[in-house]
CHARMM-style PDB file with segment names, atoms N, HN, CA, C and O in Angstrom:
ATOM      1  N   MET     1       1.053  -1.068  -0.124  1.00  0.00      PROA
ATOM      2  CA  MET     1       0.180   0.012   0.058  1.00  0.00      PROA
ATOM      3  C   MET     1       0.860   1.098  -0.158  1.00  0.00      PROA
ATOM      4  O   MET     1       0.542   1.886  -1.049  1.00  0.00      PROA
ATOM      5  N   LEU     2       2.103   1.313   0.800  1.00  0.00      PROA
ATOM      6  HN  LEU     2       2.361   0.673   1.524  1.00  0.00      PROA
ATOM      7  CA  LEU     2       2.995   2.631   0.925  1.00  0.00      PROA
ATOM      8  C   LEU     2       3.308   2.634  -0.506  1.00  0.00      PROA
ATOM      9  O   LEU     2       3.015   3.666  -1.110  1.00  0.00      PROA
ATOM     10  N   TYR     3       3.949   1.497  -1.289  1.00  0.00      PROA
ATOM     11  HN  TYR     3       4.186   0.659  -0.799  1.00  0.00      PROA
ATOM     12  CA  TYR     3       4.176   1.744  -2.553  1.00  0.00      PROA
ATOM     13  C   TYR     3       3.202   2.634  -3.304  1.00  0.00      PROA
ATOM     14  O   TYR     3       3.605   3.706  -3.756  1.00  0.00      PROA
ATOM     15  N   ARG     4       2.172   2.320  -3.434  1.00  0.00      PROA
ATOM     16  HN  ARG     4       1.844   1.449  -3.067  1.00  0.00      PROA
ATOM     17  CA  ARG     4       1.233   3.034  -4.362  1.00  0.00      PROA
ATOM     18  C   ARG     4       1.309   4.361  -3.962  1.00  0.00      PROA
ATOM     19  O   ARG     4       1.827   5.188  -4.712  1.00  0.00      PROA
ATOM     20  N   ASN     5       0.810   4.710  -2.756  1.00  0.00      PROA
ATOM     21  HN  ASN     5       0.389   4.039  -2.146  1.00  0.00      PROA
ATOM     22  CA  ASN     5       0.673   5.689  -2.491  1.00  0.00      PROA
ATOM     23  C   ASN     5       1.924   6.653  -2.629  1.00  0.00      PROA
ATOM     24  O   ASN     5       1.690   7.818  -2.948  1.00  0.00      PROA
ATOM     25  N   GLU     6       3.156   6.281  -2.425  1.00  0.00      PROA
ATOM     26  HN  GLU     6       3.346   5.334  -2.165  1.00  0.00      PROA
ATOM     27  CA  GLU     6       4.763   7.040  -2.266  1.00  0.00      PROA
ATOM     28  C   GLU     6       4.742   7.133  -3.434  1.00  0.00      PROA
ATOM     29  O   GLU     6       4.401   8.271  -3.756  1.00  0.00      PROA
ATOM     30  N   ILE     7       5.013   6.253  -4.585  1.00  0.00      PROA
ATOM     31  HN  ILE     7       5.290   5.329  -4.324  1.00  0.00      PROA
ATOM     32  CA  ILE     7       5.382   6.238  -5.904  1.00  0.00      PROA
ATOM     33  C   ILE     7       4.632   6.482  -7.099  1.00  0.00      PROA
ATOM     34  O   ILE     7       4.987   7.242  -7.999  1.00  0.00      PROA
ATOM     35  N   GLY     8       3.381   5.676  -7.063  1.00  0.00      PROA
ATOM     36  HN  GLY     8       3.092   5.058  -6.331  1.00  0.00      PROA
ATOM     37  CA  GLY     8       2.469   5.828  -7.892  1.00  0.00      PROA
ATOM     38  C   GLY     8       2.301   7.505  -8.601  1.00  0.00      PROA
ATOM     39  O   GLY     8       2.450   7.760  -9.796  1.00  0.00      PROA
ATOM     40  N   GLY     9       2.046   8.256  -7.788  1.00  0.00      PROA
ATOM     41  HN  GLY     9       1.925   8.049  -6.817  1.00  0.00      PROA
ATOM     42  CA  GLY     9       1.997   9.693  -8.697  1.00  0.00      PROA
ATOM     43  C   GLY     9       3.159   9.745  -9.643  1.00  0.00      PROA
ATOM     44  O   GLY     9       3.073  10.203 -10.782  1.00  0.00      PROA
ATOM     45  N   THR    10       4.280   9.239  -9.096  1.00  0.00      PROA
ATOM     46  HN  THR    10       4.350   8.867  -8.171  1.00  0.00      PROA
ATOM     47  CA  THR    10       5.768   9.351  -9.719  1.00  0.00      PROA
ATOM     48  C   THR    10       5.796   8.837 -11.246  1.00  0.00      PROA
ATOM     49  O   THR    10       6.030   9.311 -12.357  1.00  0.00      PROA
ATOM     50  N   ILE    11       5.370   7.419 -10.597  1.00  0.00      PROA
ATOM     51  HN  ILE    11       5.179   7.033  -9.694  1.00  0.00      PROA
ATOM     52  CA  ILE    11       5.434   6.627 -11.776  1.00  0.00      PROA
ATOM     53  C   ILE    11       4.693   7.269 -12.869  1.00  0.00      PROA
ATOM     54  O   ILE    11       5.157   7.589 -13.963  1.00  0.00      PROA
ATOM     55  N   SER    12       3.632   7.404 -12.501  1.00  0.00      PROA
ATOM     56  HN  SER    12       3.255   7.144 -11.611  1.00  0.00      PROA
ATOM     57  CA  SER    12       2.091   8.187 -13.794  1.00  0.00      PROA
ATOM     58  C   SER    12       3.113   9.181 -14.259  1.00  0.00      PROA
ATOM     59  O   SER    12       3.545   9.032 -15.402  1.00  0.00      PROA
ATOM     60  N   GLU    13       3.628  10.325 -13.421  1.00  0.00      PROA
ATOM     61  HN  GLU    13       3.278  10.446 -12.492  1.00  0.00      PROA
ATOM     62  CA  GLU    13       4.238  11.402 -13.893  1.00  0.00      PROA
ATOM     63  C   GLU    13       5.461  11.164 -14.975  1.00  0.00      PROA
ATOM     64  O   GLU    13       5.766  12.033 -15.793  1.00  0.00      PROA
ATOM     65  N   ALA    14       6.195   9.753 -14.877  1.00  0.00      PROA
ATOM     66  HN  ALA    14       5.947   9.048 -14.213  1.00  0.00      PROA
ATOM     67  CA  ALA    14       7.290   9.580 -15.946  1.00  0.00      PROA
ATOM     68  C   ALA    14       6.533   8.807 -17.122  1.00  0.00      PROA
ATOM     69  O   ALA    14       7.065   8.756 -18.230  1.00  0.00      PROA
ATOM     70  N   LYS    15       5.173   8.144 -16.866  1.00  0.00      PROA
ATOM     71  HN  LYS    15       4.740   8.186 -15.966  1.00  0.00      PROA
ATOM     72  CA  LYS    15       4.665   7.715 -17.986  1.00  0.00      PROA
ATOM     73  C   LYS    15       4.223   8.776 -19.384  1.00  0.00      PROA
ATOM     74  O   LYS    15       4.269   8.667 -20.609  1.00  0.00      PROA
ATOM     75  N   LEU    16       3.816   9.752 -18.466  1.00  0.00      PROA
ATOM     76  HN  LEU    16       3.778   9.841 -17.470  1.00  0.00      PROA
ATOM     77  CA  LEU    16       3.563  11.158 -19.164  1.00  0.00      PROA
ATOM     78  C   LEU    16       4.571  11.890 -19.645  1.00  0.00      PROA
ATOM     79  O   LEU    16       4.503  12.445 -20.741  1.00  0.00      PROA
ATOM     80  N   ALA    17       5.580  11.954 -18.879  1.00  0.00      PROA
ATOM     81  HN  ALA    17       5.635  11.502 -17.988  1.00  0.00      PROA
ATOM     82  CA  ALA    17       6.679  12.444 -19.492  1.00  0.00      PROA
ATOM     83  C   ALA    17       7.633  11.684 -20.630  1.00  0.00      PROA
ATOM     84  O   ALA    17       8.492  12.308 -21.254  1.00  0.00      PROA
ATOM     85  N   TYR    18       7.417  10.478 -20.795  1.00  0.00      PROA
ATOM     86  HN  TYR    18       6.720   9.971 -20.288  1.00  0.00      PROA
ATOM     87  CA  TYR    18       7.855   9.231 -21.975  1.00  0.00      PROA
ATOM     88  C   TYR    18       6.919   9.272 -23.019  1.00  0.00      PROA
ATOM     89  O   TYR    18       7.278   9.043 -24.174  1.00  0.00      PROA
ATOM     90  N   ASP    19       5.753   9.541 -22.734  1.00  0.00      PROA
ATOM     91  HN  ASP    19       5.461   9.727 -21.796  1.00  0.00      PROA
ATOM     92  CA  ASP    19       5.048   9.871 -23.868  1.00  0.00      PROA
ATOM     93  C   ASP    19       4.946  11.083 -24.572  1.00  0.00      PROA
ATOM     94  O   ASP    19       4.538  11.154 -25.731  1.00  0.00      PROA
ATOM     95  N   SER    20       5.309  12.035 -23.892  1.00  0.00      PROA
ATOM     96  HN  SER    20       5.641  11.977 -22.951  1.00  0.00      PROA
ATOM     97  CA  SER    20       5.402  13.547 -24.251  1.00  0.00      PROA
ATOM     98  C   SER    20       6.702  13.622 -25.072  1.00  0.00      PROA
ATOM     99  O   SER    20       6.736  14.378 -26.043  1.00  0.00      PROA
ATOM    100  N   VAL    21       7.719  12.919 -24.753  1.00  0.00      PROA
ATOM    101  HN  VAL    21       7.691  12.305 -23.964  1.00  0.00      PROA
ATOM    102  CA  VAL    21       9.217  13.204 -25.363  1.00  0.00      PROA
ATOM    103  C   VAL    21       9.202  13.403 -26.513  1.00  0.00      PROA
ATOM    104  O   VAL    21       9.869  14.363 -26.900  1.00  0.00      PROA
ATOM    105  N   SER    22       8.509  12.661 -27.448  1.00  0.00      PROA
ATOM    106  HN  SER    22       7.968  11.881 -27.134  1.00  0.00      PROA
ATOM    107  CA  SER    22       8.545  12.856 -28.968  1.00  0.00      PROA
ATOM    108  C   SER    22       8.013  14.352 -29.272  1.00  0.00      PROA
ATOM    109  O   SER    22       8.644  15.172 -29.939  1.00  0.00      PROA
ATOM    110  N   LYS    23       6.584  14.606 -28.598  1.00  0.00      PROA
ATOM    111  HN  LYS    23       6.072  13.940 -28.055  1.00  0.00      PROA
ATOM    112  CA  LYS    23       6.692  16.015 -28.984  1.00  0.00      PROA
ATOM    113  C   LYS    23       7.281  17.628 -28.278  1.00  0.00      PROA
ATOM    114  O   LYS    23       7.200  18.799 -28.649  1.00  0.00      PROA
ATOM    115  N   TRP    24       7.794  17.029 -27.274  1.00  0.00      PROA
ATOM    116  HN  TRP    24       7.860  16.078 -26.973  1.00  0.00      PROA
ATOM    117  CA  TRP    24       8.572  17.869 -26.772  1.00  0.00      PROA
ATOM    118  C   TRP    24       9.888  18.140 -27.320  1.00  0.00      PROA
ATOM    119  O   TRP    24      10.401  19.222 -27.032  1.00  0.00      PROA
ATOM    120  N   SER    25      10.553  17.277 -28.112  1.00  0.00      PROA
ATOM    121  HN  SER    25      10.137  16.399 -28.346  1.00  0.00      PROA
ATOM    122  CA  SER    25      11.976  17.549 -28.736  1.00  0.00      PROA
ATOM    123  C   SER    25      11.624  17.508 -30.356  1.00  0.00      PROA
ATOM    124  O   SER    25      12.592  17.301 -31.087  1.00  0.00      PROA
ATOM    125  N   LYS    26      10.398  17.676 -30.953  1.00  0.00      PROA
ATOM    126  HN  LYS    26       9.611  17.844 -30.358  1.00  0.00      PROA
ATOM    127  CA  LYS    26      10.294  17.637 -32.195  1.00  0.00      PROA
ATOM    128  C   LYS    26      11.254  19.328 -32.742  1.00  0.00      PROA
ATOM    129  O   LYS    26      11.432  20.300 -32.007  1.00  0.00      PROA
ATOM    130  N   THR    27      11.643  19.208 -33.982  1.00  0.00      PROA
ATOM    131  HN  THR    27      11.499  18.419 -34.578  1.00  0.00      PROA
ATOM    132  CA  THR    27      12.227  20.186 -34.537  1.00  0.00      PROA
ATOM    133  C   THR    27      11.189  21.131 -35.081  1.00  0.00      PROA
ATOM    134  O   THR    27      10.228  20.792 -35.771  1.00  0.00      PROA
ATOM    135  N   GLU    28      11.507  22.430 -34.673  1.00  0.00      PROA
ATOM    136  HN  GLU    28      12.288  22.705 -34.112  1.00  0.00      PROA
ATOM    137  CA  GLU    28      10.717  23.687 -35.353  1.00  0.00      PROA
ATOM    138  C   GLU    28      11.122  24.395 -35.815  1.00  0.00      PROA
ATOM    139  O   GLU    28      12.322  24.665 -35.754  1.00  0.00      PROA
ATOM    140  N   ALA    29      10.396  24.907 -36.379  1.00  0.00      PROA
ATOM    141  HN  ALA    29       9.422  24.688 -36.429  1.00  0.00      PROA
ATOM    142  CA  ALA    29      10.671  25.993 -37.783  1.00  0.00      PROA
ATOM    143  C   ALA    29      11.195  27.070 -37.078  1.00  0.00      PROA
ATOM    144  O   ALA    29      10.579  27.193 -36.020  1.00  0.00      PROA
ATOM    145  N   ALA    30      12.456  28.269 -37.271  1.00  0.00      PROA
ATOM    146  HN  ALA    30      12.957  28.169 -38.130  1.00  0.00      PROA
ATOM    147  CA  ALA    30      12.720  29.438 -36.579  1.00  0.00      PROA
ATOM    148  C   ALA    30      11.918  30.680 -37.099  1.00  0.00      PROA
ATOM    149  O   ALA    30      11.564  30.848 -38.266  1.00  0.00      PROA
ATOM    150  N   PRO    31      11.738  31.345 -36.268  1.00  0.00      PROA
ATOM    151  CA  PRO    31      11.105  32.768 -36.921  1.00  0.00      PROA
ATOM    152  C   PRO    31      12.327  33.527 -37.554  1.00  0.00      PROA
ATOM    153  O   PRO    31      13.360  33.829 -36.957  1.00  0.00      PROA
ATOM    154  N   SER    32      11.977  33.821 -39.080  1.00  0.00      PROA
ATOM    155  HN  SER    32      11.138  33.575 -39.565  1.00  0.00      PROA
ATOM    156  CA  SER    32      12.830  34.545 -39.840  1.00  0.00      PROA
ATOM    157  C   SER    32      12.299  35.430 -40.679  1.00  0.00      PROA
ATOM    158  O   SER    32      11.071  35.518 -40.710  1.00  0.00      PROA
ATOM    159  N   ASN    33      13.055  36.214 -41.478  1.00  0.00      PROA
ATOM    160  HN  ASN    33      14.052  36.143 -41.453  1.00  0.00      PROA
ATOM    161  CA  ASN    33      12.591  37.000 -42.316  1.00  0.00      PROA
ATOM    162  C   ASN    33      12.980  36.833 -44.017  1.00  0.00      PROA
ATOM    163  O   ASN    33      13.964  36.119 -44.209  1.00  0.00      PROA
ATOM    164  N   LEU    34      12.500  37.252 -44.931  1.00  0.00      PROA
ATOM    165  HN  LEU    34      11.700  37.832 -44.775  1.00  0.00      PROA
ATOM    166  CA  LEU    34      12.775  36.639 -46.185  1.00  0.00      PROA
ATOM    167  C   LEU    34      13.979  36.530 -46.422  1.00  0.00      PROA
ATOM    168  O   LEU    34      14.209  35.829 -47.408  1.00  0.00      PROA
ATOM    169  N   THR    35      15.091  37.054 -45.775  1.00  0.00      PROA
ATOM    170  HN  THR    35      14.904  37.623 -44.975  1.00  0.00      PROA
ATOM    171  CA  THR    35      16.585  37.243 -46.271  1.00  0.00      PROA
ATOM    172  C   THR    35      16.948  35.554 -45.916  1.00  0.00      PROA
ATOM    173  O   THR    35      17.708  34.891 -46.624  1.00  0.00      PROA
ATOM    174  N   TRP    36      16.391  35.123 -44.936  1.00  0.00      PROA
ATOM    175  HN  TRP    36      15.774  35.660 -44.361  1.00  0.00      PROA
ATOM    176  CA  TRP    36      16.850  33.623 -44.817  1.00  0.00      PROA
ATOM    177  C   TRP    36      15.806  32.430 -45.209  1.00  0.00      PROA
ATOM    178  O   TRP    36      15.825  31.260 -44.829  1.00  0.00      PROA
ATOM    179  N   PHE    37      14.802  33.145 -46.167  1.00  0.00      PROA
ATOM    180  HN  PHE    37      14.786  34.096 -46.476  1.00  0.00      PROA
ATOM    181  CA  PHE    37      13.932  31.822 -46.401  1.00  0.00      PROA
ATOM    182  C   PHE    37      14.664  30.472 -47.067  1.00  0.00      PROA
ATOM    183  O   PHE    37      14.555  29.292 -46.733  1.00  0.00      PROA
ATOM    184  N   PRO    38      15.465  31.100 -48.153  1.00  0.00      PROA
ATOM    185  CA  PRO    38      16.070  29.760 -48.884  1.00  0.00      PROA
ATOM    186  C   PRO    38      16.944  28.981 -47.689  1.00  0.00      PROA
ATOM    187  O   PRO    38      17.339  27.940 -48.213  1.00  0.00      PROA
ATOM    188  N   MET    39      17.148  29.009 -47.085  1.00  0.00      PROA
ATOM    189  HN  MET    39      16.826  29.855 -46.659  1.00  0.00      PROA
ATOM    190  CA  MET    39      17.900  28.519 -46.071  1.00  0.00      PROA
ATOM    191  C   MET    39      17.322  27.431 -44.898  1.00  0.00      PROA
ATOM    192  O   MET    39      17.854  26.524 -44.258  1.00  0.00      PROA
ATOM    193  N   LYS    40      16.008  27.978 -44.954  1.00  0.00      PROA
ATOM    194  HN  LYS    40      15.576  28.715 -45.474  1.00  0.00      PROA
ATOM    195  CA  LYS    40      14.938  27.318 -44.115  1.00  0.00      PROA
ATOM    196  C   LYS    40      15.553  26.785 -42.633  1.00  0.00      PROA
ATOM    197  O   LYS    40      15.669  25.632 -42.218  1.00  0.00      PROA
ATOM    198  N   PRO    41      15.945  28.228 -41.921  1.00  0.00      PROA
ATOM    199  CA  PRO    41      16.417  27.838 -40.706  1.00  0.00      PROA
ATOM    200  C   PRO    41      15.199  26.695 -39.362  1.00  0.00      PROA
ATOM    201  O   PRO    41      14.039  26.905 -39.007  1.00  0.00      PROA
ATOM    202  N   LYS    42      15.783  26.016 -39.132  1.00  0.00      PROA
ATOM    203  HN  LYS    42      16.725  25.846 -39.421  1.00  0.00      PROA
ATOM    204  CA  LYS    42      15.143  24.816 -37.886  1.00  0.00      PROA
ATOM    205  C   LYS    42      15.923  25.569 -36.658  1.00  0.00      PROA
ATOM    206  O   LYS    42      16.942  26.260 -36.621  1.00  0.00      PROA
ATOM    207  N   ILE    43      14.851  25.060 -35.525  1.00  0.00      PROA
ATOM    208  HN  ILE    43      14.023  24.499 -35.555  1.00  0.00      PROA
ATOM    209  CA  ILE    43      15.582  24.623 -33.922  1.00  0.00      PROA
ATOM    210  C   ILE    43      15.537  23.339 -33.439  1.00  0.00      PROA
ATOM    211  O   ILE    43      14.556  22.618 -33.253  1.00  0.00      PROA
ATOM    212  N   ARG    44      16.814  23.112 -33.239  1.00  0.00      PROA
ATOM    213  HN  ARG    44      17.611  23.697 -33.389  1.00  0.00      PROA
ATOM    214  CA  ARG    44      16.440  21.442 -32.950  1.00  0.00      PROA
ATOM    215  C   ARG    44      16.629  21.604 -31.775  1.00  0.00      PROA
ATOM    216  O   ARG    44      17.258  22.634 -31.532  1.00  0.00      PROA
ATOM    217  N   LYS    45      16.243  20.797 -30.607  1.00  0.00      PROA
ATOM    218  HN  LYS    45      15.732  19.960 -30.804  1.00  0.00      PROA
ATOM    219  CA  LYS    45      16.352  20.842 -29.093  1.00  0.00      PROA
ATOM    220  C   LYS    45      17.039  19.686 -28.524  1.00  0.00      PROA
ATOM    221  O   LYS    45      16.672  18.511 -28.521  1.00  0.00      PROA
ATOM    222  N   GLU    46      18.362  20.346 -27.922  1.00  0.00      PROA
ATOM    223  HN  GLU    46      18.659  21.301 -27.924  1.00  0.00      PROA
ATOM    224  CA  GLU    46      19.296  18.985 -27.827  1.00  0.00      PROA
ATOM    225  C   GLU    46      19.262  19.041 -26.293  1.00  0.00      PROA
ATOM    226  O   GLU    46      18.545  19.883 -25.753  1.00  0.00      PROA
ATOM    227  N   PRO    47      20.104  18.068 -25.457  1.00  0.00      PROA
ATOM    228  CA  PRO    47      20.131  18.182 -23.986  1.00  0.00      PROA
ATOM    229  C   PRO    47      21.836  19.278 -23.648  1.00  0.00      PROA
ATOM    230  O   PRO    47      22.752  19.539 -24.428  1.00  0.00      PROA
ATOM    231  N   LYS    48      21.700  19.547 -22.624  1.00  0.00      PROA
ATOM    232  HN  LYS    48      20.956  19.335 -21.990  1.00  0.00      PROA
ATOM    233  CA  LYS    48      22.693  21.034 -22.346  1.00  0.00      PROA
ATOM    234  C   LYS    48      23.789  20.029 -21.386  1.00  0.00      PROA
ATOM    235  O   LYS    48      24.982  20.246 -21.595  1.00  0.00      PROA
ATOM    236  N   GLY    49      23.454  18.977 -20.381  1.00  0.00      PROA
ATOM    237  HN  GLY    49      22.485  18.801 -20.212  1.00  0.00      PROA
ATOM    238  CA  GLY    49      24.467  18.544 -19.907  1.00  0.00      PROA
ATOM    239  C   GLY    49      23.793  17.501 -18.959  1.00  0.00      PROA
ATOM    240  O   GLY    49      22.917  16.682 -19.235  1.00  0.00      PROA
ATOM    241  N   VAL    50      24.494  17.767 -17.637  1.00  0.00      PROA
ATOM    242  HN  VAL    50      25.205  18.433 -17.413  1.00  0.00      PROA
ATOM    243  CA  VAL    50      24.034  16.690 -16.487  1.00  0.00      PROA
ATOM    244  C   VAL    50      23.786  17.187 -15.256  1.00  0.00      PROA
ATOM    245  O   VAL    50      24.595  17.923 -14.692  1.00  0.00      PROA
ATOM    246  N   VAL    51      22.845  16.893 -14.819  1.00  0.00      PROA
ATOM    247  HN  VAL    51      22.188  16.294 -15.278  1.00  0.00      PROA
ATOM    248  CA  VAL    51      21.888  17.373 -13.436  1.00  0.00      PROA
ATOM    249  C   VAL    51      22.154  16.802 -12.417  1.00  0.00      PROA
ATOM    250  O   VAL    51      22.096  15.589 -12.615  1.00  0.00      PROA
ATOM    251  N   LEU    52      22.533  17.145 -10.986  1.00  0.00      PROA
ATOM    252  HN  LEU    52      22.579  18.131 -10.826  1.00  0.00      PROA
ATOM    253  CA  LEU    52      22.833  16.429  -9.506  1.00  0.00      PROA
ATOM    254  C   LEU    52      21.584  16.545  -9.022  1.00  0.00      PROA
ATOM    255  O   LEU    52      21.140  17.675  -9.224  1.00  0.00      PROA
ATOM    256  N   ILE    53      20.854  15.838  -8.473  1.00  0.00      PROA
ATOM    257  HN  ILE    53      21.215  14.920  -8.309  1.00  0.00      PROA
ATOM    258  CA  ILE    53      19.627  15.841  -7.735  1.00  0.00      PROA
ATOM    259  C   ILE    53      20.175  15.029  -6.390  1.00  0.00      PROA
ATOM    260  O   ILE    53      20.523  13.850  -6.316  1.00  0.00      PROA
ATOM    261  N   ILE    54      20.131  16.255  -5.136  1.00  0.00      PROA
ATOM    262  HN  ILE    54      19.848  17.213  -5.196  1.00  0.00      PROA
ATOM    263  CA  ILE    54      20.167  15.238  -3.794  1.00  0.00      PROA
ATOM    264  C   ILE    54      19.146  15.296  -2.772  1.00  0.00      PROA
ATOM    265  O   ILE    54      18.445  16.294  -2.604  1.00  0.00      PROA
ATOM    266  N   SER    55      19.044  14.123  -2.013  1.00  0.00      PROA
ATOM    267  HN  SER    55      19.614  13.312  -2.149  1.00  0.00      PROA
ATOM    268  CA  SER    55      17.608  14.306  -1.761  1.00  0.00      PROA
ATOM    269  C   SER    55      18.112  13.627  -0.438  1.00  0.00      PROA
ATOM    270  O   SER    55      18.977  12.778  -0.653  1.00  0.00      PROA
ATOM    271  N   PRO    56      17.817  13.779   0.712  1.00  0.00      PROA
ATOM    272  CA  PRO    56      17.915  12.883   2.285  1.00  0.00      PROA
ATOM    273  C   PRO    56      17.124  11.725   1.901  1.00  0.00      PROA
ATOM    274  O   PRO    56      16.095  11.735   1.225  1.00  0.00      PROA
ATOM    275  N   PHE    57      17.950  10.346   2.602  1.00  0.00      PROA
ATOM    276  HN  PHE    57      18.785  10.338   3.151  1.00  0.00      PROA
ATOM    277  CA  PHE    57      17.375   9.064   2.603  1.00  0.00      PROA
ATOM    278  C   PHE    57      16.076   9.014   3.101  1.00  0.00      PROA
ATOM    279  O   PHE    57      15.269   8.211   2.630  1.00  0.00      PROA
ATOM    280  N   ASN    58      15.717   9.951   4.199  1.00  0.00      PROA
ATOM    281  HN  ASN    58      16.372  10.603   4.581  1.00  0.00      PROA
ATOM    282  CA  ASN    58      14.604   9.503   5.034  1.00  0.00      PROA
ATOM    283  C   ASN    58      13.582  10.599   4.916  1.00  0.00      PROA
ATOM    284  O   ASN    58      12.965  11.121   5.845  1.00  0.00      PROA
ATOM    285  N   TYR    59      13.469  10.949   3.247  1.00  0.00      PROA
ATOM    286  HN  TYR    59      13.969  10.525   2.492  1.00  0.00      PROA
ATOM    287  CA  TYR    59      12.980  11.786   2.926  1.00  0.00      PROA
ATOM    288  C   TYR    59      11.429  11.232   1.739  1.00  0.00      PROA
ATOM    289  O   TYR    59      11.573  10.225   1.047  1.00  0.00      PROA
ATOM    290  N   PRO    60      10.486  11.798   1.703  1.00  0.00      PROA
ATOM    291  CA  PRO    60       9.452  10.705   0.427  1.00  0.00      PROA
ATOM    292  C   PRO    60      10.396  10.848  -0.849  1.00  0.00      PROA
ATOM    293  O   PRO    60      11.033  11.826  -1.240  1.00  0.00      PROA
ATOM    294  N   MET    61      10.282   9.537  -1.385  1.00  0.00      PROA
ATOM    295  HN  MET    61       9.764   8.743  -1.067  1.00  0.00      PROA
ATOM    296  CA  MET    61      10.636   9.030  -2.362  1.00  0.00      PROA
ATOM    297  C   MET    61      10.281  10.148  -3.742  1.00  0.00      PROA
ATOM    298  O   MET    61      10.933  10.435  -4.746  1.00  0.00      PROA
ATOM    299  N   TRP    62       9.221  10.494  -3.338  1.00  0.00      PROA
ATOM    300  HN  TRP    62       8.692  10.260  -2.522  1.00  0.00      PROA
ATOM    301  CA  TRP    62       7.990  11.177  -4.831  1.00  0.00      PROA
ATOM    302  C   TRP    62       9.077  12.889  -4.916  1.00  0.00      PROA
ATOM    303  O   TRP    62       8.989  13.625  -5.899  1.00  0.00      PROA
ATOM    304  N   CYS    63       9.990  13.212  -3.729  1.00  0.00      PROA
ATOM    305  HN  CYS    63      10.062  12.614  -2.930  1.00  0.00      PROA
ATOM    306  CA  CYS    63      10.639  14.312  -3.835  1.00  0.00      PROA
ATOM    307  C   CYS    63      11.709  13.979  -4.685  1.00  0.00      PROA
ATOM    308  O   CYS    63      11.931  14.721  -5.641  1.00  0.00      PROA
ATOM    309  N   LEU    64      12.486  12.876  -4.476  1.00  0.00      PROA
ATOM    310  HN  LEU    64      12.305  12.272  -3.699  1.00  0.00      PROA
ATOM    311  CA  LEU    64      13.870  12.731  -5.380  1.00  0.00      PROA
ATOM    312  C   LEU    64      13.493  12.535  -6.386  1.00  0.00      PROA
ATOM    313  O   LEU    64      14.125  13.140  -7.252  1.00  0.00      PROA
ATOM    314  N   LEU    65      12.157  11.517  -6.973  1.00  0.00      PROA
ATOM    315  HN  LEU    65      11.643  11.026  -6.270  1.00  0.00      PROA
ATOM    316  CA  LEU    65      12.069  11.259  -8.353  1.00  0.00      PROA
ATOM    317  C   LEU    65      11.349  11.913  -9.387  1.00  0.00      PROA
ATOM    318  O   LEU    65      11.298  11.639 -10.586  1.00  0.00      PROA
ATOM    319  N   GLY    66      10.733  12.931  -8.662  1.00  0.00      PROA
ATOM    320  HN  GLY    66      10.775  13.154  -7.688  1.00  0.00      PROA
ATOM    321  CA  GLY    66       9.655  13.768  -9.103  1.00  0.00      PROA
ATOM    322  C   GLY    66      10.598  14.691 -10.169  1.00  0.00      PROA
ATOM    323  O   GLY    66      10.373  14.679 -11.379  1.00  0.00      PROA
ATOM    324  N   PRO    67      11.901  15.654  -9.434  1.00  0.00      PROA
ATOM    325  CA  PRO    67      12.683  15.996 -10.476  1.00  0.00      PROA
ATOM    326  C   PRO    67      13.228  15.542 -11.502  1.00  0.00      PROA
ATOM    327  O   PRO    67      13.377  15.958 -12.651  1.00  0.00      PROA
ATOM    328  N   LEU    68      13.632  14.244 -10.717  1.00  0.00      PROA
ATOM    329  HN  LEU    68      13.511  13.906  -9.784  1.00  0.00      PROA
ATOM    330  CA  LEU    68      14.455  13.237 -12.173  1.00  0.00      PROA
ATOM    331  C   LEU    68      13.796  13.133 -13.183  1.00  0.00      PROA
ATOM    332  O   LEU    68      14.422  13.121 -14.243  1.00  0.00      PROA
ATOM    333  N   VAL    69      12.104  13.007 -13.224  1.00  0.00      PROA
ATOM    334  HN  VAL    69      11.596  13.017 -12.363  1.00  0.00      PROA
ATOM    335  CA  VAL    69      11.690  12.798 -14.379  1.00  0.00      PROA
ATOM    336  C   VAL    69      11.420  13.733 -15.297  1.00  0.00      PROA
ATOM    337  OT1 VAL    69      11.014  13.404 -16.412  1.00  0.00      PROA
TER     338      VAL     69
END
């Protein structure tokens, strides 16, 4: 029962994020003027680096796993 209460929300949040990654990372057309029209500029989203998340061992798991998702 504790598993469902404590981590259930984080699991559903992770599933929602997993299902939305393709939409979030889709290449977009960049706003431009007629000078750049032949080049068709695009905005490509790429990860920038690594993140450290620090949480105490006796704190609820969702406080650690929520930011990780």
